[in-house]
Every structure is written in C-alpha cells, then in structure tokens.
mmCIF file of C-alpha atoms in Angstrom:
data_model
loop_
_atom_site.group_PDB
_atom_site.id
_atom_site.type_symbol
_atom_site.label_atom_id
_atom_site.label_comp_id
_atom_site.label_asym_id
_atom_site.label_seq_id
_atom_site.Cartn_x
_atom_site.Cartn_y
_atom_site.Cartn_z
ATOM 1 C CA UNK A 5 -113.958 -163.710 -206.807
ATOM 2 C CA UNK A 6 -117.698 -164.929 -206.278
ATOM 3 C CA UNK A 7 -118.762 -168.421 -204.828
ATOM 4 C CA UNK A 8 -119.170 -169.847 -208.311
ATOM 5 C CA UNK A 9 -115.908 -168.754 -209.872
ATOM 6 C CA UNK A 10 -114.129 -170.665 -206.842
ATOM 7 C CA UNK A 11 -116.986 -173.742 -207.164
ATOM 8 C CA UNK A 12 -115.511 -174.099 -210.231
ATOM 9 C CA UNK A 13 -111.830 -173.998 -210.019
ATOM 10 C CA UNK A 14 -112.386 -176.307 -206.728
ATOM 11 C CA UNK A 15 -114.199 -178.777 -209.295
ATOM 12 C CA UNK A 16 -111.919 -178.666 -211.565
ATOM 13 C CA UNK A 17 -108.623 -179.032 -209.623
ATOM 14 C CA UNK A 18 -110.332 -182.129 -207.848
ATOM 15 C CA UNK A 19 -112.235 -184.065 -210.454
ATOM 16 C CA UNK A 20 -109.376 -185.926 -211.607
ATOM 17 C CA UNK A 21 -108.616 -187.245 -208.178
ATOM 18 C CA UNK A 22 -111.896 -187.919 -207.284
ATOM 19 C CA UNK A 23 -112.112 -190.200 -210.136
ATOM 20 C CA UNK A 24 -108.634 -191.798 -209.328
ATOM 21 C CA UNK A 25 -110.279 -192.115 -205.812
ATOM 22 C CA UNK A 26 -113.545 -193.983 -207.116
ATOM 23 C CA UNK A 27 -111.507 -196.562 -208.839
ATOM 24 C CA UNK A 28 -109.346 -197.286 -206.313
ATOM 25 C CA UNK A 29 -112.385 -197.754 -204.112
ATOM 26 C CA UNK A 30 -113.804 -200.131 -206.229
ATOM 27 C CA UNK A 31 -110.342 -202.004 -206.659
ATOM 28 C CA UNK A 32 -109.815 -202.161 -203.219
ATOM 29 C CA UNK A 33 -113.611 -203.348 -202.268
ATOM 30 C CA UNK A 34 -113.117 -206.248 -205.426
ATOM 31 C CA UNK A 35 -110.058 -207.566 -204.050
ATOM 32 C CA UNK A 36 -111.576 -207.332 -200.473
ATOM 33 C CA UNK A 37 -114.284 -208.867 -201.173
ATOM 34 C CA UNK A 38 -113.339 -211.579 -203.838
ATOM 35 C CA UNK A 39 -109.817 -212.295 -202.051
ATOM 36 C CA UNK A 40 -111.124 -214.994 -199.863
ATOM 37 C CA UNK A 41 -107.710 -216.523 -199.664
ATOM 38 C CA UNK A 42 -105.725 -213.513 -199.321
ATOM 39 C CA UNK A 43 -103.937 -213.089 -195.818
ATOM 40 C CA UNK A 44 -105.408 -210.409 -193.186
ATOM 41 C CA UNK A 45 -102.665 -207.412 -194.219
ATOM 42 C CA UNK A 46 -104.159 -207.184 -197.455
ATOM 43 C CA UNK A 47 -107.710 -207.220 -195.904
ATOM 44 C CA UNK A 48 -106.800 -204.817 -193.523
ATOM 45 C CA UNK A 49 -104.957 -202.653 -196.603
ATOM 46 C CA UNK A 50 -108.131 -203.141 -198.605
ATOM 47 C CA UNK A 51 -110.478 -201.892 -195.732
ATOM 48 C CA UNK A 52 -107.895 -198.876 -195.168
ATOM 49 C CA UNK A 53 -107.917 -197.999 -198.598
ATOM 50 C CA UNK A 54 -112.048 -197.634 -198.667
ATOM 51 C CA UNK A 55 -111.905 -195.927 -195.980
ATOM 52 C CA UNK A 56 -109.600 -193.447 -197.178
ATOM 53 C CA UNK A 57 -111.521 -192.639 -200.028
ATOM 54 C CA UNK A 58 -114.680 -192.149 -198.391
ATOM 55 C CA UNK A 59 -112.682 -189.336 -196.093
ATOM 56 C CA UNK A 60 -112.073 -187.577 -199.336
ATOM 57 C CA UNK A 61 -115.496 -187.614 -200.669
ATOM 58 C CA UNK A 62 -116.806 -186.696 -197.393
ATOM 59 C CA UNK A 63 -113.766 -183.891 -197.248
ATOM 60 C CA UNK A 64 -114.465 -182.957 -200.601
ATOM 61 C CA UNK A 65 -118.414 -182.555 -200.006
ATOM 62 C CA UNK A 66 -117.818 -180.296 -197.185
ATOM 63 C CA UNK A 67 -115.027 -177.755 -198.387
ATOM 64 C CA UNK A 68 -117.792 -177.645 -201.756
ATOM 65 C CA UNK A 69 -120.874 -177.200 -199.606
ATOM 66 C CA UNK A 70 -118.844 -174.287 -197.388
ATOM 67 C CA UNK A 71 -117.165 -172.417 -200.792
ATOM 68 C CA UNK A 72 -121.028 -172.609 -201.689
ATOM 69 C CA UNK A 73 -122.433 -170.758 -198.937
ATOM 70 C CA UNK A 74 -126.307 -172.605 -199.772
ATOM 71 C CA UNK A 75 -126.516 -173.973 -196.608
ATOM 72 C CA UNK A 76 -128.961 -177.030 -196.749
ATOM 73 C CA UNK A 77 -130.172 -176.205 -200.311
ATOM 74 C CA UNK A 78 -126.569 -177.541 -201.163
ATOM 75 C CA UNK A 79 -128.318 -181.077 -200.354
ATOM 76 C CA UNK A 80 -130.901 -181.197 -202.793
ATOM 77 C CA UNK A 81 -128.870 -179.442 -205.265
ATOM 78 C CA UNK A 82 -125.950 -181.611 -205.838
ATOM 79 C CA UNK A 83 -127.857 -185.024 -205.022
ATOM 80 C CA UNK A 84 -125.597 -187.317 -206.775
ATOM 81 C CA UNK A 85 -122.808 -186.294 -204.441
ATOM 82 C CA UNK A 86 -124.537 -186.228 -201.709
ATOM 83 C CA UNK A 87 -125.584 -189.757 -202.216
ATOM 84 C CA UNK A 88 -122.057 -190.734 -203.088
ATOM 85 C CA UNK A 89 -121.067 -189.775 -199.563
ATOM 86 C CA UNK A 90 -123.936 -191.737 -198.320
ATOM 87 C CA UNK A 91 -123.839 -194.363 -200.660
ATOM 88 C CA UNK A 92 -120.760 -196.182 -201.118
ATOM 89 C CA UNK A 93 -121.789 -198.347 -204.427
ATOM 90 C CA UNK A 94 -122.416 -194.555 -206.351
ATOM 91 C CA UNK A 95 -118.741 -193.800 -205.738
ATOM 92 C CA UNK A 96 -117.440 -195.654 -209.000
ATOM 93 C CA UNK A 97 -120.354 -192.878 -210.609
ATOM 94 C CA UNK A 98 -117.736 -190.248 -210.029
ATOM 95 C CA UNK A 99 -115.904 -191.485 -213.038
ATOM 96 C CA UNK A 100 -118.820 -190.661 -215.561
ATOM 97 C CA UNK A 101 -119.310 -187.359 -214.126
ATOM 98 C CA UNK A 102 -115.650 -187.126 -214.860
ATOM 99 C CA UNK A 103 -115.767 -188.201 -218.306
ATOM 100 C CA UNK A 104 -118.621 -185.918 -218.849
ATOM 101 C CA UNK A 105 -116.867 -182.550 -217.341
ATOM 102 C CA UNK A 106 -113.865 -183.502 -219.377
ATOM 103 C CA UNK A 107 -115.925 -183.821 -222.959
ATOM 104 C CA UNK A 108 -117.332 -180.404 -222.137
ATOM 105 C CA UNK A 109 -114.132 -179.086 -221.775
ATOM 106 C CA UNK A 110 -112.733 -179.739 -225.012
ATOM 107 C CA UNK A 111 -115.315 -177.729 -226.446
ATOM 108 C CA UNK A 112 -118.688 -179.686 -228.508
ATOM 109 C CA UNK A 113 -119.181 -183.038 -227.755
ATOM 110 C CA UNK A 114 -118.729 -185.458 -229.964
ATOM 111 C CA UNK A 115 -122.112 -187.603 -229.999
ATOM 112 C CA UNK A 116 -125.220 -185.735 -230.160
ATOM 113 C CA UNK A 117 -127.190 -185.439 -226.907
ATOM 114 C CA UNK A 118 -129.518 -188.948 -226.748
ATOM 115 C CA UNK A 119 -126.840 -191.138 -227.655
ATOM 116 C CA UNK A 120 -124.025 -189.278 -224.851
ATOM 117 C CA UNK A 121 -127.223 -190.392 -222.740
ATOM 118 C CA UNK A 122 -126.971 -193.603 -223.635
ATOM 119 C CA UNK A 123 -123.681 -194.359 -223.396
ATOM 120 C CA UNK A 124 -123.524 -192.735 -219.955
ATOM 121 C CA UNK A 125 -126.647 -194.628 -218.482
ATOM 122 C CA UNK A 126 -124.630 -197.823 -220.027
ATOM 123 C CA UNK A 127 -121.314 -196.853 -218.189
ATOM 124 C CA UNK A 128 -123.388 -196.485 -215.050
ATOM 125 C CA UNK A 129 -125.311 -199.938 -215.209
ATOM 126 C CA UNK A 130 -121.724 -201.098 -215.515
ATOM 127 C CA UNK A 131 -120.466 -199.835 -212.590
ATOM 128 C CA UNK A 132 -123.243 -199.696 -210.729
ATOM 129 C CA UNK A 133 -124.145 -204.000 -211.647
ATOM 130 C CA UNK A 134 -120.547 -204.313 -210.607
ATOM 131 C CA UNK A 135 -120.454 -202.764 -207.083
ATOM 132 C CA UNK A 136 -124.002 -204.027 -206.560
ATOM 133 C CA UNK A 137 -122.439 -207.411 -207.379
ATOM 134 C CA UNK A 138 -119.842 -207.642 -204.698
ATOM 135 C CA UNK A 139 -122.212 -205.634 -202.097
ATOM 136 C CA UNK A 140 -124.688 -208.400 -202.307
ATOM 137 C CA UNK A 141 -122.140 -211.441 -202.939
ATOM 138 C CA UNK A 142 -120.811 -210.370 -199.177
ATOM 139 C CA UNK A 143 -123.765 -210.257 -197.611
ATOM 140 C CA UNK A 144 -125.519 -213.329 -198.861
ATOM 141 C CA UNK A 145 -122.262 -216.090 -199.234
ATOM 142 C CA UNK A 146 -121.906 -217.055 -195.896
ATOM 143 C CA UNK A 147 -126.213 -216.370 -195.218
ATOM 144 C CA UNK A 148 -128.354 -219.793 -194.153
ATOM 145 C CA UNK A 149 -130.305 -220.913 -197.374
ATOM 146 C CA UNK A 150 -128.515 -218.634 -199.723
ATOM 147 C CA UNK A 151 -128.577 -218.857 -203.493
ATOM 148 C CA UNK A 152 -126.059 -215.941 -204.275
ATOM 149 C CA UNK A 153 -122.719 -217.960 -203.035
ATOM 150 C CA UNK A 154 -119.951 -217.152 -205.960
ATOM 151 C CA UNK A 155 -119.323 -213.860 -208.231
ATOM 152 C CA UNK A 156 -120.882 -215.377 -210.997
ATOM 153 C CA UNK A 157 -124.300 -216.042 -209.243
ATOM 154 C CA UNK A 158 -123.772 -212.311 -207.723
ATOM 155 C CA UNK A 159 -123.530 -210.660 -211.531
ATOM 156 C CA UNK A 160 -125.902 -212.652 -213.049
ATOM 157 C CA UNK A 161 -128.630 -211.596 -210.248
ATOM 158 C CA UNK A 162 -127.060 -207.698 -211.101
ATOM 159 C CA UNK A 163 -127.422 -208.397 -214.479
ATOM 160 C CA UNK A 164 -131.386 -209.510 -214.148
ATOM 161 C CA UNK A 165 -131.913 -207.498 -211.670
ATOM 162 C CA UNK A 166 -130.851 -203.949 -213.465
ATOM 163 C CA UNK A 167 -132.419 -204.842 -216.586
ATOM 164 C CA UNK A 168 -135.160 -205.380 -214.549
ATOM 165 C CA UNK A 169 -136.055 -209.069 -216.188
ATOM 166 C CA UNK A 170 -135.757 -210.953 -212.800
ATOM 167 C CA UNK A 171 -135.920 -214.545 -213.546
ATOM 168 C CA UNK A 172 -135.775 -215.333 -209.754
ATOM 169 C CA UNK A 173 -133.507 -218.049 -209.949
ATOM 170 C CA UNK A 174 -131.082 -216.321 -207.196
ATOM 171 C CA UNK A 175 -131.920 -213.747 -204.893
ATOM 172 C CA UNK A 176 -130.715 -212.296 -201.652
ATOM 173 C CA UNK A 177 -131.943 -213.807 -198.495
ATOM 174 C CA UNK A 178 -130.548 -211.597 -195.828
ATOM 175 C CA UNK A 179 -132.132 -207.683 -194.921
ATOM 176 C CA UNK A 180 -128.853 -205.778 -196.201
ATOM 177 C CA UNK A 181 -128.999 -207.810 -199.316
ATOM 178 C CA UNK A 182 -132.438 -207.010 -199.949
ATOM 179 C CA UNK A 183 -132.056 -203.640 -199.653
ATOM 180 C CA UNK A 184 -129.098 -203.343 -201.932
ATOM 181 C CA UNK A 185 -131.727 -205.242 -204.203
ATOM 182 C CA UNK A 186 -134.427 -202.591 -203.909
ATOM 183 C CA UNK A 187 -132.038 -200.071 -204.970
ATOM 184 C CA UNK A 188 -130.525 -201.924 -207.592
ATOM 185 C CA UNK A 189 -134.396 -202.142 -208.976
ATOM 186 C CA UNK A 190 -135.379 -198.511 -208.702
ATOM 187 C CA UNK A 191 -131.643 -198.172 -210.592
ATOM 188 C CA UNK A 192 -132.512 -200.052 -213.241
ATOM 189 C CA UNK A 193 -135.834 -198.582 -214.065
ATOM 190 C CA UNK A 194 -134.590 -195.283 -213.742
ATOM 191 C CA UNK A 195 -131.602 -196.464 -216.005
ATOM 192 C CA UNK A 196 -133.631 -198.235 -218.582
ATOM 193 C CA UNK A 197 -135.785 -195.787 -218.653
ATOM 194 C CA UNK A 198 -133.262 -192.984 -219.972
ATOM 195 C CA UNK A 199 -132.137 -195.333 -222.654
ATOM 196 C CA UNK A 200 -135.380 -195.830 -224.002
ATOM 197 C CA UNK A 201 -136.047 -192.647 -224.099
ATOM 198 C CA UNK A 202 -132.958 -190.980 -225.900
ATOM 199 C CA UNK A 203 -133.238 -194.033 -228.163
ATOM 200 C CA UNK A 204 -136.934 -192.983 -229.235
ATOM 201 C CA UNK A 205 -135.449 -189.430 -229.512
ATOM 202 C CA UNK A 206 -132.743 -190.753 -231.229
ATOM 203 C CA UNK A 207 -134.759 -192.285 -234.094
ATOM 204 C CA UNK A 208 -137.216 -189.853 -234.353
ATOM 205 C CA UNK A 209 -134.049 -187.375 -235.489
ATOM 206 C CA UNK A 210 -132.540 -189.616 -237.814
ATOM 207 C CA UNK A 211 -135.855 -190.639 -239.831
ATOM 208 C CA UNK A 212 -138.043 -187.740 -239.640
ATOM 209 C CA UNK A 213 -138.429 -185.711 -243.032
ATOM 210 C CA UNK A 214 -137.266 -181.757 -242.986
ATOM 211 C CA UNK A 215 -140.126 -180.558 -243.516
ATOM 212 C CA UNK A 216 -141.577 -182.417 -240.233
ATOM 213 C CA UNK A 217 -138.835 -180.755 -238.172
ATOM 214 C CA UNK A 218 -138.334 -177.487 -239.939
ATOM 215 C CA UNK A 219 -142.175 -176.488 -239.167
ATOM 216 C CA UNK A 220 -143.911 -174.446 -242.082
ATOM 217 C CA UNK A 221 -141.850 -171.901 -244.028
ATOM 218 C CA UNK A 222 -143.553 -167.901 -243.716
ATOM 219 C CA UNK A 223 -144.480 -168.429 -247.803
ATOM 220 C CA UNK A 224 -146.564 -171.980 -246.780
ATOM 221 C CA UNK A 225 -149.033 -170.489 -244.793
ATOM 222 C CA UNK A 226 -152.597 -170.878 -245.505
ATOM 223 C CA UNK A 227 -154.706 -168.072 -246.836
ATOM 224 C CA UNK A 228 -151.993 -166.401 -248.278
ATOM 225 C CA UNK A 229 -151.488 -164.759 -252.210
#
C-alpha cells in the first residue's frame, strides 16, 4: 500500500472526528468566553476542552505529515491545516472541509461548481465572523478606552469588518485585537472576493446563448462550400 492509499483511509477514518472536534472547540471557547458568570470548574472544563482539541489537530497533523513522507513540502501543501494548528479561529473551518469530502463521496455534487463556492465561502464567513467575534470580545472588554465591550458590539465589528464595509464605529484598541482584525480583513477580501467571482461565473452560465458557449460548429466556418 503506497503513501496516498493510506493518506486517504487516514482522512477518511478521521474527518468525522475532526469535525466533532472543531465544534466542540468552538462550544467550549463560546461558553468560556461569554460565561462571565459561570463558576471556575466550568472555566477550567472549557479551557481543558480547547486544549484537548488542539492536541488532536496537532496529533492529527503529524501522524498525516509522517504517512506522507514530503517532509517540509507537507507545509505548503496542506496550508489550511497547517494554519488550523497554528490558528485556533480556522479550527471551526474543519467542518466545511468536512461537508465538502462528504458531498464528494456520494458521488456528483449537487450544486454546480460557483454556487458550492458560494455557499462554502458563506459557511466560512460564518464561522470564521463568529470565532473572530469572541477572539476580539476577550481581548478588548476589560481594555482602557474600549468600544468592543458586549457580544453584540463584537459581531457587529465581525460583521463590518468581513464584509469589509468598516463603518468604524467600534474597533479593537489593544495589539492582539488588532491583529485578529488584520486577519479578519485579509479574510474578508479573500472571502468576498470568491463570491463575486463564482457569482459573475454563475450568471454568465445561466444567460449566455448556446451558440456563445458551444463555439462554432465544423459546417460554420468561414470560407467554406
């Protein structure tokens, strides 16, 4: 058995509990986070339970990078999970890889290709505007001169901030928060730009004649009898 056939069934035995895992993570960081009145076992259970999960990715990154045998092209070449062990707010991203792997294996996806792109890069500004949310709300609550001080001011700043409108009303006033900002922004372009695009594609495929996308037929051409 080669290095891909076993890349594969390691995948595929794991990708359901990886996904399990990334909720869980983000259950256990919301009630961590937004639990302000919540006694220090369930704090403690909370922080226990993150850090559990990120052991698995982290476990899970290495048995996948040594079944590989690519060495330190393994980086480069599965990026997303790479930053998901280095990023804790891309864990929750697991679960559209998930979805994804598990359309595929039914056979032909339902939606055609721009629209599965656009309802992925939706599920991801989801996730990614929700964990972004609590990141910066518990950084910047308890900060001097801080606008971001309850949930609500946290999602609305996700919200402007991923769809990259950024009214400026709230923003984060301490260094972590700002930095969870600046990758929130480079998120949301990269984000809105894959909608727009598979939307343009989308429409061009819906409302362009047959002839425009069957190119010339071999009797059309010019100079012939």
């Amino acid at each position: 058995m080669d290095d891909d056939d076993r890349m594969l069934r390691w995948e595929h035995r794991t990708e359901l509990p990886l996904a399990l895992a990334s909720l869980l993570f983000l259950a256990s960081y919301a009630v961590h986070v937004l639990g302000q009145g919540l006694s220090d076992f369930w704090h403690a259970l909370c922080l226990a339970v993150t850090g559990a999960t990120w052991a698995l990715f982290i476990a899970d990154y290495l048995v996948r990078w040594r079944i590989s045998g690519q060495r330190l092209s393994f980086v480069h070449r599965h990026l997303l999970d790479t930053m998901v062990v280095l990023l804790p707010l891309l864990r929750p991203l697991r679960v559209v890889k998930t979805y994804d792997a598990v359309q595929r294996r039914r056979g032909q996806p339902r939606l055609p290709l721009p629209l599965r792109v656009m309802a992925y890069a939706s599920l991801s500004s989801l996730l990614l505007g929700f964990s972004g949310a609590l990141a910066v709300l518990q950084q910047e609550r308890g900060a001097p001169d801080a606008t971001i001080k309850t949930f609500g001011d946290s999602v609305w700043w996700a919200a402007a901030t991923l769809s990259t409108v950024g009214y400026g009303d709230v923003a984060p006033v301490t260094p972590l928060g700002r930095t969870i900002a600046v990758f929130m922004m480079a998120c949301g372009l990269a984000l809105l730009g894959a909608v727009t695009g598979s939307f343009s594609s989308w429409l061009l495929q819906v409302f362009a004649r047959p002839e425009e996308t069957e190119g010339p037929r071999s009797g059309d051409r010019s100079g012939g009898p």
